[in-house]
Amino acid sequence: MKHQARKRFGQHFLTDQSVLSNLIGEMRPRPDDTLVEIGPGLGALTFWLLKAVKHLQVVEIDRDLAEKLRTGAWKNQLTVHEVDVLKFDFRQIQAPFRVVGNLPYNISSPILFALLEVADQVTDQHFMLQKEVIDRMVAAPKTSDYGRLSVMLQAYYDMDHLFDVPPECFDPPPRVMSAIVRMVPKPADERANIPHAVFSKVVSTAFSQRRKMLRNTWADVVPEALAQNAGIALTARAEEIAPSQFVHVAQMLARLQPQEPPSH
Ligand code: SAM
């Protein structure tokens, strides 16, 4: 029986084989890669991945689709995790691993933020997303697309917008243009120094009202003297500040905060 696409799970199935072939060409999966696919759905991408890798871990929330994958022709090559990816513990996958997926667009930002927690275990990520989201991810300072998503992700990953994918490549077609992004975690020593919780607060408060000066948005978060020592003018707006400057402020702020006593 034909599967009825479920809107609540953001189901838009890829049907254009040239898009899949181009994505595989960009990814270059190898037989022994440890690879996790988010949202395999009817298996359009899974099929192409399994031509290249010996085994694949898939995370699928839809009970019917997970069942098809568990019992279908590829069952011996798949480990099927039937779970909400936002509740999936990626630490159970043997590191280092790669992540790929045509993501459900309704929860794409929460998925990207959840994966930040395991950036130290990941080799790379290739995702199909709304083009508009990828434009924001890779945006440069002083542009209208530059915001919290750009800063949070650029601090942790080097990212490339690979190519665009029009709606007619899917069934049913989404209303928006899509695109593929590659995300490669930055070297460990660059990421290890980011105090994540403080960084997240510094960035989200700065962009909470992006037209306002940092003097106002940071009033309760970043002491004026600290911002000035970091070389940031408080008359600036968040969109003028580079990701590395946000990281610097968060590092200085973290040093001011009382450290947890060591546990014995
Ligand atoms: N990979 C398939 C393709 O390209 O044709 C399907 C992509 S479709 C855009 C998104 C897939 O993610 C669907 O299979 C959907 O059921 C699954 N999905 C949606 N929400 C999910 C969640 N919270 N956790 C895991 N999978 C989810």
PDB file of C-alpha atoms and ligand atoms in Angstrom:
ATOM      1  CA  MET A   1       0.000   0.000   0.000  1.00  0.00           C
ATOM      2  CA  LYS A   2       1.316   3.462  -0.913  1.00  0.00           C
ATOM      3  CA  HIS A   3       2.519   5.451   2.107  1.00  0.00           C
ATOM      4  CA  GLN A   4       0.525   8.658   2.679  1.00  0.00           C
ATOM      5  CA  ALA A   5       3.024  11.459   3.436  1.00  0.00           C
ATOM      6  CA  ARG A   6       2.504  12.721   7.006  1.00  0.00           C
ATOM      7  CA  LYS A   7       2.620  16.477   7.275  1.00  0.00           C
ATOM      8  CA  ARG A   8       3.309  16.455  11.006  1.00  0.00           C
ATOM      9  CA  PHE A   9       6.571  14.598  10.343  1.00  0.00           C
ATOM     10  CA  GLY A  10       7.615  16.997   7.565  1.00  0.00           C
ATOM     11  CA  GLN A  11       7.516  14.185   4.992  1.00  0.00           C
ATOM     12  CA  HIS A  12       8.674  15.278   1.532  1.00  0.00           C
ATOM     13  CA  PHE A  13      10.279  12.328  -0.185  1.00  0.00           C
ATOM     14  CA  LEU A  14      13.135  12.860  -2.641  1.00  0.00           C
ATOM     15  CA  THR A  15      12.340  11.459  -6.061  1.00  0.00           C
ATOM     16  CA  ASP A  16      14.989  13.124  -8.262  1.00  0.00           C
ATOM     17  CA  GLN A  17      17.834  10.646  -8.711  1.00  0.00           C
ATOM     18  CA  SER A  18      20.313  13.270  -9.973  1.00  0.00           C
ATOM     19  CA  VAL A  19      20.011  15.160  -6.675  1.00  0.00           C
ATOM     20  CA  LEU A  20      20.780  11.952  -4.789  1.00  0.00           C
ATOM     21  CA  SER A  21      23.703  11.137  -7.063  1.00  0.00           C
ATOM     22  CA  ASN A  22      25.132  14.667  -6.642  1.00  0.00           C
ATOM     23  CA  LEU A  23      24.787  14.448  -2.872  1.00  0.00           C
ATOM     24  CA  ILE A  24      26.628  11.097  -2.817  1.00  0.00           C
ATOM     25  CA  GLY A  25      29.309  12.650  -5.038  1.00  0.00           C
ATOM     26  CA  GLU A  26      29.787  15.441  -2.494  1.00  0.00           C
ATOM     27  CA  MET A  27      29.758  13.086   0.495  1.00  0.00           C
ATOM     28  CA  ARG A  28      31.956  10.312  -0.890  1.00  0.00           C
ATOM     29  CA  PRO A  29      30.835   7.662   1.619  1.00  0.00           C
ATOM     30  CA  ARG A  30      33.319   4.799   2.166  1.00  0.00           C
ATOM     31  CA  PRO A  31      32.520   1.160   2.956  1.00  0.00           C
ATOM     32  CA  ASP A  32      33.661   1.323   6.587  1.00  0.00           C
ATOM     33  CA  ASP A  33      32.185   4.729   7.476  1.00  0.00           C
ATOM     34  CA  THR A  34      30.061   4.833  10.616  1.00  0.00           C
ATOM     35  CA  LEU A  35      27.121   6.734   9.196  1.00  0.00           C
ATOM     36  CA  VAL A  36      23.831   7.885  10.716  1.00  0.00           C
ATOM     37  CA  GLU A  37      20.907   8.900   8.491  1.00  0.00           C
ATOM     38  CA  ILE A  38      18.223  11.074  10.110  1.00  0.00           C
ATOM     39  CA  GLY A  39      14.735  10.479   8.688  1.00  0.00           C
ATOM     40  CA  PRO A  40      15.277   7.751   6.072  1.00  0.00           C
ATOM     41  CA  GLY A  41      11.565   7.772   5.163  1.00  0.00           C
ATOM     42  CA  LEU A  42      10.912   5.564   2.139  1.00  0.00           C
ATOM     43  CA  GLY A  43      14.639   5.039   1.694  1.00  0.00           C
ATOM     44  CA  ALA A  44      15.445   7.186  -1.371  1.00  0.00           C
ATOM     45  CA  LEU A  45      18.756   8.349   0.123  1.00  0.00           C
ATOM     46  CA  THR A  46      19.226   5.157   2.157  1.00  0.00           C
ATOM     47  CA  PHE A  47      19.318   3.168  -1.093  1.00  0.00           C
ATOM     48  CA  TRP A  48      22.163   5.300  -2.480  1.00  0.00           C
ATOM     49  CA  LEU A  49      24.074   5.247   0.816  1.00  0.00           C
ATOM     50  CA  LEU A  50      23.872   1.458   1.020  1.00  0.00           C
ATOM     51  CA  LYS A  51      25.515   1.163  -2.386  1.00  0.00           C
ATOM     52  CA  ALA A  52      28.595   2.702  -0.759  1.00  0.00           C
ATOM     53  CA  VAL A  53      28.652   1.719   2.944  1.00  0.00           C
ATOM     54  CA  LYS A  54      28.454  -1.737   4.464  1.00  0.00           C
ATOM     55  CA  HIS A  55      26.175  -0.709   7.315  1.00  0.00           C
ATOM     56  CA  LEU A  56      23.961   2.261   8.169  1.00  0.00           C
ATOM     57  CA  GLN A  57      22.272   3.504  11.342  1.00  0.00           C
ATOM     58  CA  VAL A  58      18.936   5.217  10.701  1.00  0.00           C
ATOM     59  CA  VAL A  59      16.751   7.285  13.041  1.00  0.00           C
ATOM     60  CA  GLU A  60      13.065   7.384  12.029  1.00  0.00           C
ATOM     61  CA  ILE A  61      10.077   8.498  14.126  1.00  0.00           C
ATOM     62  CA  ASP A  62       7.322   7.169  11.822  1.00  0.00           C
ATOM     63  CA  ARG A  63       6.317   3.727  13.074  1.00  0.00           C
ATOM     64  CA  ASP A  64       5.168   2.433   9.666  1.00  0.00           C
ATOM     65  CA  LEU A  65       8.300   3.581   7.858  1.00  0.00           C
ATOM     66  CA  ALA A  66      10.569   2.190  10.603  1.00  0.00           C
ATOM     67  CA  GLU A  67       8.774  -1.155  10.328  1.00  0.00           C
ATOM     68  CA  LYS A  68       9.266  -1.229   6.536  1.00  0.00           C
ATOM     69  CA  LEU A  69      12.985  -0.581   6.987  1.00  0.00           C
ATOM     70  CA  ARG A  70      13.298  -3.226   9.723  1.00  0.00           C
ATOM     71  CA  THR A  71      11.690  -5.918   7.596  1.00  0.00           C
ATOM     72  CA  GLY A  72      12.578  -4.845   4.040  1.00  0.00           C
ATOM     73  CA  ALA A  73      15.259  -5.953   1.610  1.00  0.00           C
ATOM     74  CA  TRP A  74      18.038  -3.990   3.324  1.00  0.00           C
ATOM     75  CA  LYS A  75      17.318  -5.166   6.875  1.00  0.00           C
ATOM     76  CA  ASN A  76      20.715  -6.838   7.316  1.00  0.00           C
ATOM     77  CA  GLN A  77      22.550  -3.629   6.481  1.00  0.00           C
ATOM     78  CA  LEU A  78      20.486  -1.361   8.730  1.00  0.00           C
ATOM     79  CA  THR A  79      20.218  -0.611  12.425  1.00  0.00           C
ATOM     80  CA  VAL A  80      16.839   1.095  12.775  1.00  0.00           C
ATOM     81  CA  HIS A  81      16.344   3.438  15.747  1.00  0.00           C
ATOM     82  CA  GLU A  82      12.588   4.091  15.919  1.00  0.00           C
ATOM     83  CA  VAL A  83      12.667   7.275  17.976  1.00  0.00           C
ATOM     84  CA  ASP A  84      12.309  11.059  17.844  1.00  0.00           C
ATOM     85  CA  VAL A  85      15.745  12.261  16.746  1.00  0.00           C
ATOM     86  CA  LEU A  86      15.493  15.064  19.341  1.00  0.00           C
ATOM     87  CA  LYS A  87      15.474  12.355  22.025  1.00  0.00           C
ATOM     88  CA  PHE A  88      18.091  10.173  20.364  1.00  0.00           C
ATOM     89  CA  ASP A  89      21.387   9.857  22.238  1.00  0.00           C
ATOM     90  CA  PHE A  90      24.044  10.190  19.534  1.00  0.00           C
ATOM     91  CA  ARG A  91      26.670   9.231  22.132  1.00  0.00           C
ATOM     92  CA  GLN A  92      25.574   5.602  21.723  1.00  0.00           C
ATOM     93  CA  ILE A  93      27.058   5.642  18.202  1.00  0.00           C
ATOM     94  CA  GLN A  94      30.700   4.689  18.004  1.00  0.00           C
ATOM     95  CA  ALA A  95      32.772   7.814  17.259  1.00  0.00           C
ATOM     96  CA  PRO A  96      33.857   9.183  14.921  1.00  0.00           C
ATOM     97  CA  PHE A  97      30.681   9.095  12.850  1.00  0.00           C
ATOM     98  CA  ARG A  98      29.131  10.965   9.935  1.00  0.00           C
ATOM     99  CA  VAL A  99      25.561  12.278   9.831  1.00  0.00           C
ATOM    100  CA  VAL A 100      23.348  12.777   6.792  1.00  0.00           C
ATOM    101  CA  GLY A 101      19.683  13.460   6.164  1.00  0.00           C
ATOM    102  CA  ASN A 102      16.933  15.144   4.271  1.00  0.00           C
ATOM    103  CA  LEU A 103      15.716  16.721   7.495  1.00  0.00           C
ATOM    104  CA  PRO A 104      12.124  17.377   8.571  1.00  0.00           C
ATOM    105  CA  TYR A 105      12.059  21.170   8.062  1.00  0.00           C
ATOM    106  CA  ASN A 106       9.699  21.851  10.984  1.00  0.00           C
ATOM    107  CA  ILE A 107      12.395  20.820  13.492  1.00  0.00           C
ATOM    108  CA  SER A 108      15.592  21.512  11.561  1.00  0.00           C
ATOM    109  CA  SER A 109      17.007  24.164  13.940  1.00  0.00           C
ATOM    110  CA  PRO A 110      16.439  22.032  17.089  1.00  0.00           C
ATOM    111  CA  ILE A 111      18.187  19.115  15.328  1.00  0.00           C
ATOM    112  CA  LEU A 112      21.163  21.314  14.441  1.00  0.00           C
ATOM    113  CA  PHE A 113      21.391  22.619  18.015  1.00  0.00           C
ATOM    114  CA  ALA A 114      21.128  19.082  19.459  1.00  0.00           C
ATOM    115  CA  LEU A 115      24.008  17.956  17.250  1.00  0.00           C
ATOM    116  CA  LEU A 116      26.221  20.753  18.616  1.00  0.00           C
ATOM    117  CA  GLU A 117      26.481  18.642  21.781  1.00  0.00           C
ATOM    118  CA  VAL A 118      28.264  15.867  19.858  1.00  0.00           C
ATOM    119  CA  ALA A 119      30.382  18.019  17.524  1.00  0.00           C
ATOM    120  CA  ASP A 120      33.436  16.428  19.166  1.00  0.00           C
ATOM    121  CA  GLN A 121      32.378  12.987  17.868  1.00  0.00           C
ATOM    122  CA  VAL A 122      31.326  13.931  14.350  1.00  0.00           C
ATOM    123  CA  THR A 123      33.451  13.868  11.184  1.00  0.00           C
ATOM    124  CA  ASP A 124      30.952  15.747   9.033  1.00  0.00           C
ATOM    125  CA  GLN A 125      27.228  16.378   8.427  1.00  0.00           C
ATOM    126  CA  HIS A 126      25.421  16.711   5.075  1.00  0.00           C
ATOM    127  CA  PHE A 127      21.854  17.968   5.274  1.00  0.00           C
ATOM    128  CA  MET A 128      19.006  18.909   2.994  1.00  0.00           C
ATOM    129  CA  LEU A 129      17.296  21.937   4.530  1.00  0.00           C
ATOM    130  CA  GLN A 130      15.207  24.907   3.502  1.00  0.00           C
ATOM    131  CA  LYS A 131      17.490  27.123   1.417  1.00  0.00           C
ATOM    132  CA  GLU A 132      16.481  30.059   3.583  1.00  0.00           C
ATOM    133  CA  VAL A 133      17.836  28.259   6.683  1.00  0.00           C
ATOM    134  CA  ILE A 134      21.151  27.484   4.960  1.00  0.00           C
ATOM    135  CA  ASP A 135      21.419  31.139   3.870  1.00  0.00           C
ATOM    136  CA  ARG A 136      21.149  32.063   7.566  1.00  0.00           C
ATOM    137  CA  MET A 137      23.629  29.381   8.662  1.00  0.00           C
ATOM    138  CA  VAL A 138      26.410  30.595   6.362  1.00  0.00           C
ATOM    139  CA  ALA A 139      25.597  34.356   6.463  1.00  0.00           C
ATOM    140  CA  ALA A 140      28.365  36.898   7.036  1.00  0.00           C
ATOM    141  CA  PRO A 141      28.143  39.725   9.613  1.00  0.00           C
ATOM    142  CA  LYS A 142      26.358  42.925   8.543  1.00  0.00           C
ATOM    143  CA  THR A 143      23.900  41.072   6.303  1.00  0.00           C
ATOM    144  CA  SER A 144      20.187  40.636   6.941  1.00  0.00           C
ATOM    145  CA  ASP A 145      20.519  36.821   7.142  1.00  0.00           C
ATOM    146  CA  TYR A 146      23.174  36.991   9.875  1.00  0.00           C
ATOM    147  CA  GLY A 147      21.775  36.045  13.285  1.00  0.00           C
ATOM    148  CA  ARG A 148      21.831  33.614  16.183  1.00  0.00           C
ATOM    149  CA  LEU A 149      21.893  30.526  13.939  1.00  0.00           C
ATOM    150  CA  SER A 150      24.877  31.885  11.951  1.00  0.00           C
ATOM    151  CA  VAL A 151      26.916  32.707  15.057  1.00  0.00           C
ATOM    152  CA  MET A 152      26.133  29.548  17.030  1.00  0.00           C
ATOM    153  CA  LEU A 153      26.919  27.229  14.113  1.00  0.00           C
ATOM    154  CA  GLN A 154      29.885  29.130  12.625  1.00  0.00           C
ATOM    155  CA  ALA A 155      31.644  28.947  15.993  1.00  0.00           C
ATOM    156  CA  TYR A 156      31.555  25.151  15.818  1.00  0.00           C
ATOM    157  CA  TYR A 157      31.591  24.256  12.111  1.00  0.00           C
ATOM    158  CA  ASP A 158      33.035  25.195   8.758  1.00  0.00           C
ATOM    159  CA  MET A 159      30.034  25.157   6.435  1.00  0.00           C
ATOM    160  CA  ASP A 160      29.463  25.102   2.683  1.00  0.00           C
ATOM    161  CA  HIS A 161      26.227  25.662   0.830  1.00  0.00           C
ATOM    162  CA  LEU A 162      26.683  22.952  -1.827  1.00  0.00           C
ATOM    163  CA  PHE A 163      23.706  23.236  -4.204  1.00  0.00           C
ATOM    164  CA  ASP A 164      20.029  24.152  -4.412  1.00  0.00           C
ATOM    165  CA  VAL A 165      17.177  21.671  -4.860  1.00  0.00           C
ATOM    166  CA  PRO A 166      13.852  22.880  -6.317  1.00  0.00           C
ATOM    167  CA  PRO A 167      10.462  21.723  -4.967  1.00  0.00           C
ATOM    168  CA  GLU A 168       9.698  19.458  -7.946  1.00  0.00           C
ATOM    169  CA  CYS A 169      12.477  17.067  -6.834  1.00  0.00           C
ATOM    170  CA  PHE A 170      10.217  15.894  -3.962  1.00  0.00           C
ATOM    171  CA  ASP A 171       6.883  14.118  -3.548  1.00  0.00           C
ATOM    172  CA  PRO A 172       4.893  15.906  -2.241  1.00  0.00           C
ATOM    173  CA  PRO A 173       6.770  19.096  -3.202  1.00  0.00           C
ATOM    174  CA  PRO A 174       7.517  21.489  -0.326  1.00  0.00           C
ATOM    175  CA  ARG A 175       6.427  25.131  -0.739  1.00  0.00           C
ATOM    176  CA  VAL A 176       9.993  26.393  -0.449  1.00  0.00           C
ATOM    177  CA  MET A 177      13.345  26.053  -2.190  1.00  0.00           C
ATOM    178  CA  SER A 178      15.707  23.547  -0.573  1.00  0.00           C
ATOM    179  CA  ALA A 179      19.490  23.196  -0.548  1.00  0.00           C
ATOM    180  CA  ILE A 180      22.294  20.955   0.678  1.00  0.00           C
ATOM    181  CA  VAL A 181      24.829  22.055   3.280  1.00  0.00           C
ATOM    182  CA  ARG A 182      28.077  20.451   4.409  1.00  0.00           C
ATOM    183  CA  MET A 183      29.087  21.037   8.040  1.00  0.00           C
ATOM    184  CA  VAL A 184      32.573  20.046   9.243  1.00  0.00           C
ATOM    185  CA  PRO A 185      33.341  20.522  12.948  1.00  0.00           C
ATOM    186  CA  LYS A 186      36.221  22.952  13.498  1.00  0.00           C
ATOM    187  CA  PRO A 187      39.429  21.534  14.982  1.00  0.00           C
ATOM    188  CA  ALA A 188      38.946  20.308  18.563  1.00  0.00           C
ATOM    189  CA  ASP A 189      41.233  22.913  20.153  1.00  0.00           C
ATOM    190  CA  GLU A 190      39.138  25.753  18.663  1.00  0.00           C
ATOM    191  CA  ARG A 191      35.858  24.300  19.973  1.00  0.00           C
ATOM    192  CA  ALA A 192      37.066  23.072  23.359  1.00  0.00           C
ATOM    193  CA  ASN A 193      37.476  26.637  24.609  1.00  0.00           C
ATOM    194  CA  ILE A 194      33.853  27.638  24.036  1.00  0.00           C
ATOM    195  CA  PRO A 195      31.873  27.712  27.305  1.00  0.00           C
ATOM    196  CA  HIS A 196      28.681  26.536  25.582  1.00  0.00           C
ATOM    197  CA  ALA A 197      25.965  27.703  28.030  1.00  0.00           C
ATOM    198  CA  VAL A 198      27.520  31.158  28.475  1.00  0.00           C
ATOM    199  CA  PHE A 199      28.132  31.499  24.729  1.00  0.00           C
ATOM    200  CA  SER A 200      24.523  30.585  23.967  1.00  0.00           C
ATOM    201  CA  LYS A 201      23.243  33.220  26.413  1.00  0.00           C
ATOM    202  CA  VAL A 202      25.576  35.945  25.119  1.00  0.00           C
ATOM    203  CA  VAL A 203      24.467  35.287  21.526  1.00  0.00           C
ATOM    204  CA  SER A 204      20.734  34.898  22.128  1.00  0.00           C
ATOM    205  CA  THR A 205      20.462  38.054  24.247  1.00  0.00           C
ATOM    206  CA  ALA A 206      22.441  40.067  21.678  1.00  0.00           C
ATOM    207  CA  PHE A 207      20.052  39.023  18.892  1.00  0.00           C
ATOM    208  CA  SER A 208      16.878  39.173  21.018  1.00  0.00           C
ATOM    209  CA  GLN A 209      16.268  42.659  19.588  1.00  0.00           C
ATOM    210  CA  ARG A 210      18.618  42.937  16.664  1.00  0.00           C
ATOM    211  CA  ARG A 211      17.943  46.649  15.993  1.00  0.00           C
ATOM    212  CA  LYS A 212      18.997  47.620  19.521  1.00  0.00           C
ATOM    213  CA  MET A 213      22.512  48.484  20.661  1.00  0.00           C
ATOM    214  CA  LEU A 214      24.439  45.890  22.660  1.00  0.00           C
ATOM    215  CA  ARG A 215      24.448  48.343  25.564  1.00  0.00           C
ATOM    216  CA  ASN A 216      20.713  47.577  25.910  1.00  0.00           C
ATOM    217  CA  THR A 217      20.486  43.912  24.921  1.00  0.00           C
ATOM    218  CA  TRP A 218      23.494  42.920  27.040  1.00  0.00           C
ATOM    219  CA  ALA A 219      22.573  45.145  30.008  1.00  0.00           C
ATOM    220  CA  ASP A 220      21.957  42.232  32.412  1.00  0.00           C
ATOM    221  CA  VAL A 221      24.381  39.776  30.848  1.00  0.00           C
ATOM    222  CA  VAL A 222      27.706  41.337  29.824  1.00  0.00           C
ATOM    223  CA  PRO A 223      29.356  44.001  32.040  1.00  0.00           C
ATOM    224  CA  GLU A 224      30.234  47.122  30.011  1.00  0.00           C
ATOM    225  CA  ALA A 225      33.902  47.013  31.033  1.00  0.00           C
ATOM    226  CA  LEU A 226      34.219  43.424  29.868  1.00  0.00           C
ATOM    227  CA  ALA A 227      32.758  44.200  26.439  1.00  0.00           C
ATOM    228  CA  GLN A 228      35.097  47.156  26.110  1.00  0.00           C
ATOM    229  CA  ASN A 229      38.113  45.003  27.124  1.00  0.00           C
ATOM    230  CA  ALA A 230      37.071  42.566  24.398  1.00  0.00           C
ATOM    231  CA  GLY A 231      37.230  45.466  21.938  1.00  0.00           C
ATOM    232  CA  ILE A 232      33.482  45.647  21.328  1.00  0.00           C
ATOM    233  CA  ALA A 233      31.754  49.038  21.123  1.00  0.00           C
ATOM    234  CA  LEU A 234      28.486  48.894  23.042  1.00  0.00           C
ATOM    235  CA  THR A 235      26.939  51.204  20.477  1.00  0.00           C
ATOM    236  CA  ALA A 236      27.259  48.358  17.959  1.00  0.00           C
ATOM    237  CA  ARG A 237      24.390  46.022  17.070  1.00  0.00           C
ATOM    238  CA  ALA A 238      24.637  42.244  17.256  1.00  0.00           C
ATOM    239  CA  GLU A 239      24.775  41.887  13.467  1.00  0.00           C
ATOM    240  CA  GLU A 240      28.091  43.786  13.392  1.00  0.00           C
ATOM    241  CA  ILE A 241      29.878  41.328  15.699  1.00  0.00           C
ATOM    242  CA  ALA A 242      31.810  38.357  14.247  1.00  0.00           C
ATOM    243  CA  PRO A 243      31.356  34.835  15.697  1.00  0.00           C
ATOM    244  CA  SER A 244      34.948  34.887  17.041  1.00  0.00           C
ATOM    245  CA  GLN A 245      34.172  38.106  18.981  1.00  0.00           C
ATOM    246  CA  PHE A 246      31.083  36.504  20.565  1.00  0.00           C
ATOM    247  CA  VAL A 247      33.240  33.522  21.559  1.00  0.00           C
ATOM    248  CA  HIS A 248      35.846  35.873  23.071  1.00  0.00           C
ATOM    249  CA  VAL A 249      33.225  37.682  25.174  1.00  0.00           C
ATOM    250  CA  ALA A 250      31.797  34.356  26.378  1.00  0.00           C
ATOM    251  CA  GLN A 251      35.277  33.133  27.338  1.00  0.00           C
ATOM    252  CA  MET A 252      35.986  36.298  29.352  1.00  0.00           C
ATOM    253  CA  LEU A 253      32.576  36.097  31.020  1.00  0.00           C
ATOM    254  CA  ALA A 254      33.039  32.423  31.909  1.00  0.00           C
ATOM    255  CA  ARG A 255      36.334  33.291  33.620  1.00  0.00           C
ATOM    256  CA  LEU A 256      34.497  35.785  35.851  1.00  0.00           C
ATOM    257  CA  GLN A 257      31.963  33.227  36.993  1.00  0.00           C
ATOM    258  CA  PRO A 258      32.633  31.122  40.120  1.00  0.00           C
ATOM    259  CA  GLN A 259      34.051  27.709  39.263  1.00  0.00           C
ATOM    260  CA  GLU A 260      32.379  24.524  40.583  1.00  0.00           C
ATOM    261  CA  PRO A 261      34.517  23.056  43.396  1.00  0.00           C
ATOM    262  CA  PRO A 262      36.216  19.840  42.251  1.00  0.00           C
ATOM    263  CA  SER A 263      34.282  16.735  43.320  1.00  0.00           C
ATOM    264  CA  HIS A 264      36.123  14.061  45.335  1.00  0.00           C
TER     265      HIS A 264
HETATM  266  N1  SAM B   1      15.034  10.706   3.609  1.00  0.00           N
HETATM  267  C1  SAM B   1      13.743  10.645   2.968  1.00  0.00           C
HETATM  268  C2  SAM B   1      13.831  11.218   1.573  1.00  0.00           C
HETATM  269  O1  SAM B   1      14.760  11.985   1.331  1.00  0.00           O
HETATM  270  O2  SAM B   1      12.984  10.917   0.748  1.00  0.00           O
HETATM  271  C3  SAM B   1      12.664  11.348   3.801  1.00  0.00           C
HETATM  272  C4  SAM B   1      12.891  12.790   4.137  1.00  0.00           C
HETATM  273  S1  SAM B   1      11.513  13.602   4.856  1.00  0.00           S
HETATM  274  C5  SAM B   1      11.860  15.272   4.450  1.00  0.00           C
HETATM  275  C6  SAM B   1      11.883  13.637   6.610  1.00  0.00           C
HETATM  276  C7  SAM B   1      11.916  12.277   7.309  1.00  0.00           C
HETATM  277  O3  SAM B   1      12.176  12.493   8.699  1.00  0.00           O
HETATM  278  C8  SAM B   1      10.601  11.497   7.256  1.00  0.00           C
HETATM  279  O4  SAM B   1      10.871  10.150   6.996  1.00  0.00           O
HETATM  280  C9  SAM B   1       9.996  11.669   8.655  1.00  0.00           C
HETATM  281  O5  SAM B   1       9.145  10.620   9.043  1.00  0.00           O
HETATM  282  C10 SAM B   1      11.266  11.740   9.498  1.00  0.00           C
HETATM  283  N2  SAM B   1      11.065  12.477  10.762  1.00  0.00           N
HETATM  284  C11 SAM B   1      10.260  13.541  11.004  1.00  0.00           C
HETATM  285  N3  SAM B   1      10.367  13.974  12.269  1.00  0.00           N
HETATM  286  C12 SAM B   1      11.289  13.159  12.856  1.00  0.00           C
HETATM  287  C13 SAM B   1      11.819  13.078  14.167  1.00  0.00           C
HETATM  288  N4  SAM B   1      11.452  13.948  15.128  1.00  0.00           N
HETATM  289  N5  SAM B   1      12.714  12.107  14.447  1.00  0.00           N
HETATM  290  C14 SAM B   1      13.113  11.212  13.471  1.00  0.00           C
HETATM  291  N6  SAM B   1      12.643  11.244  12.210  1.00  0.00           N
HETATM  292  C15 SAM B   1      11.746  12.195  11.898  1.00  0.00           C
END
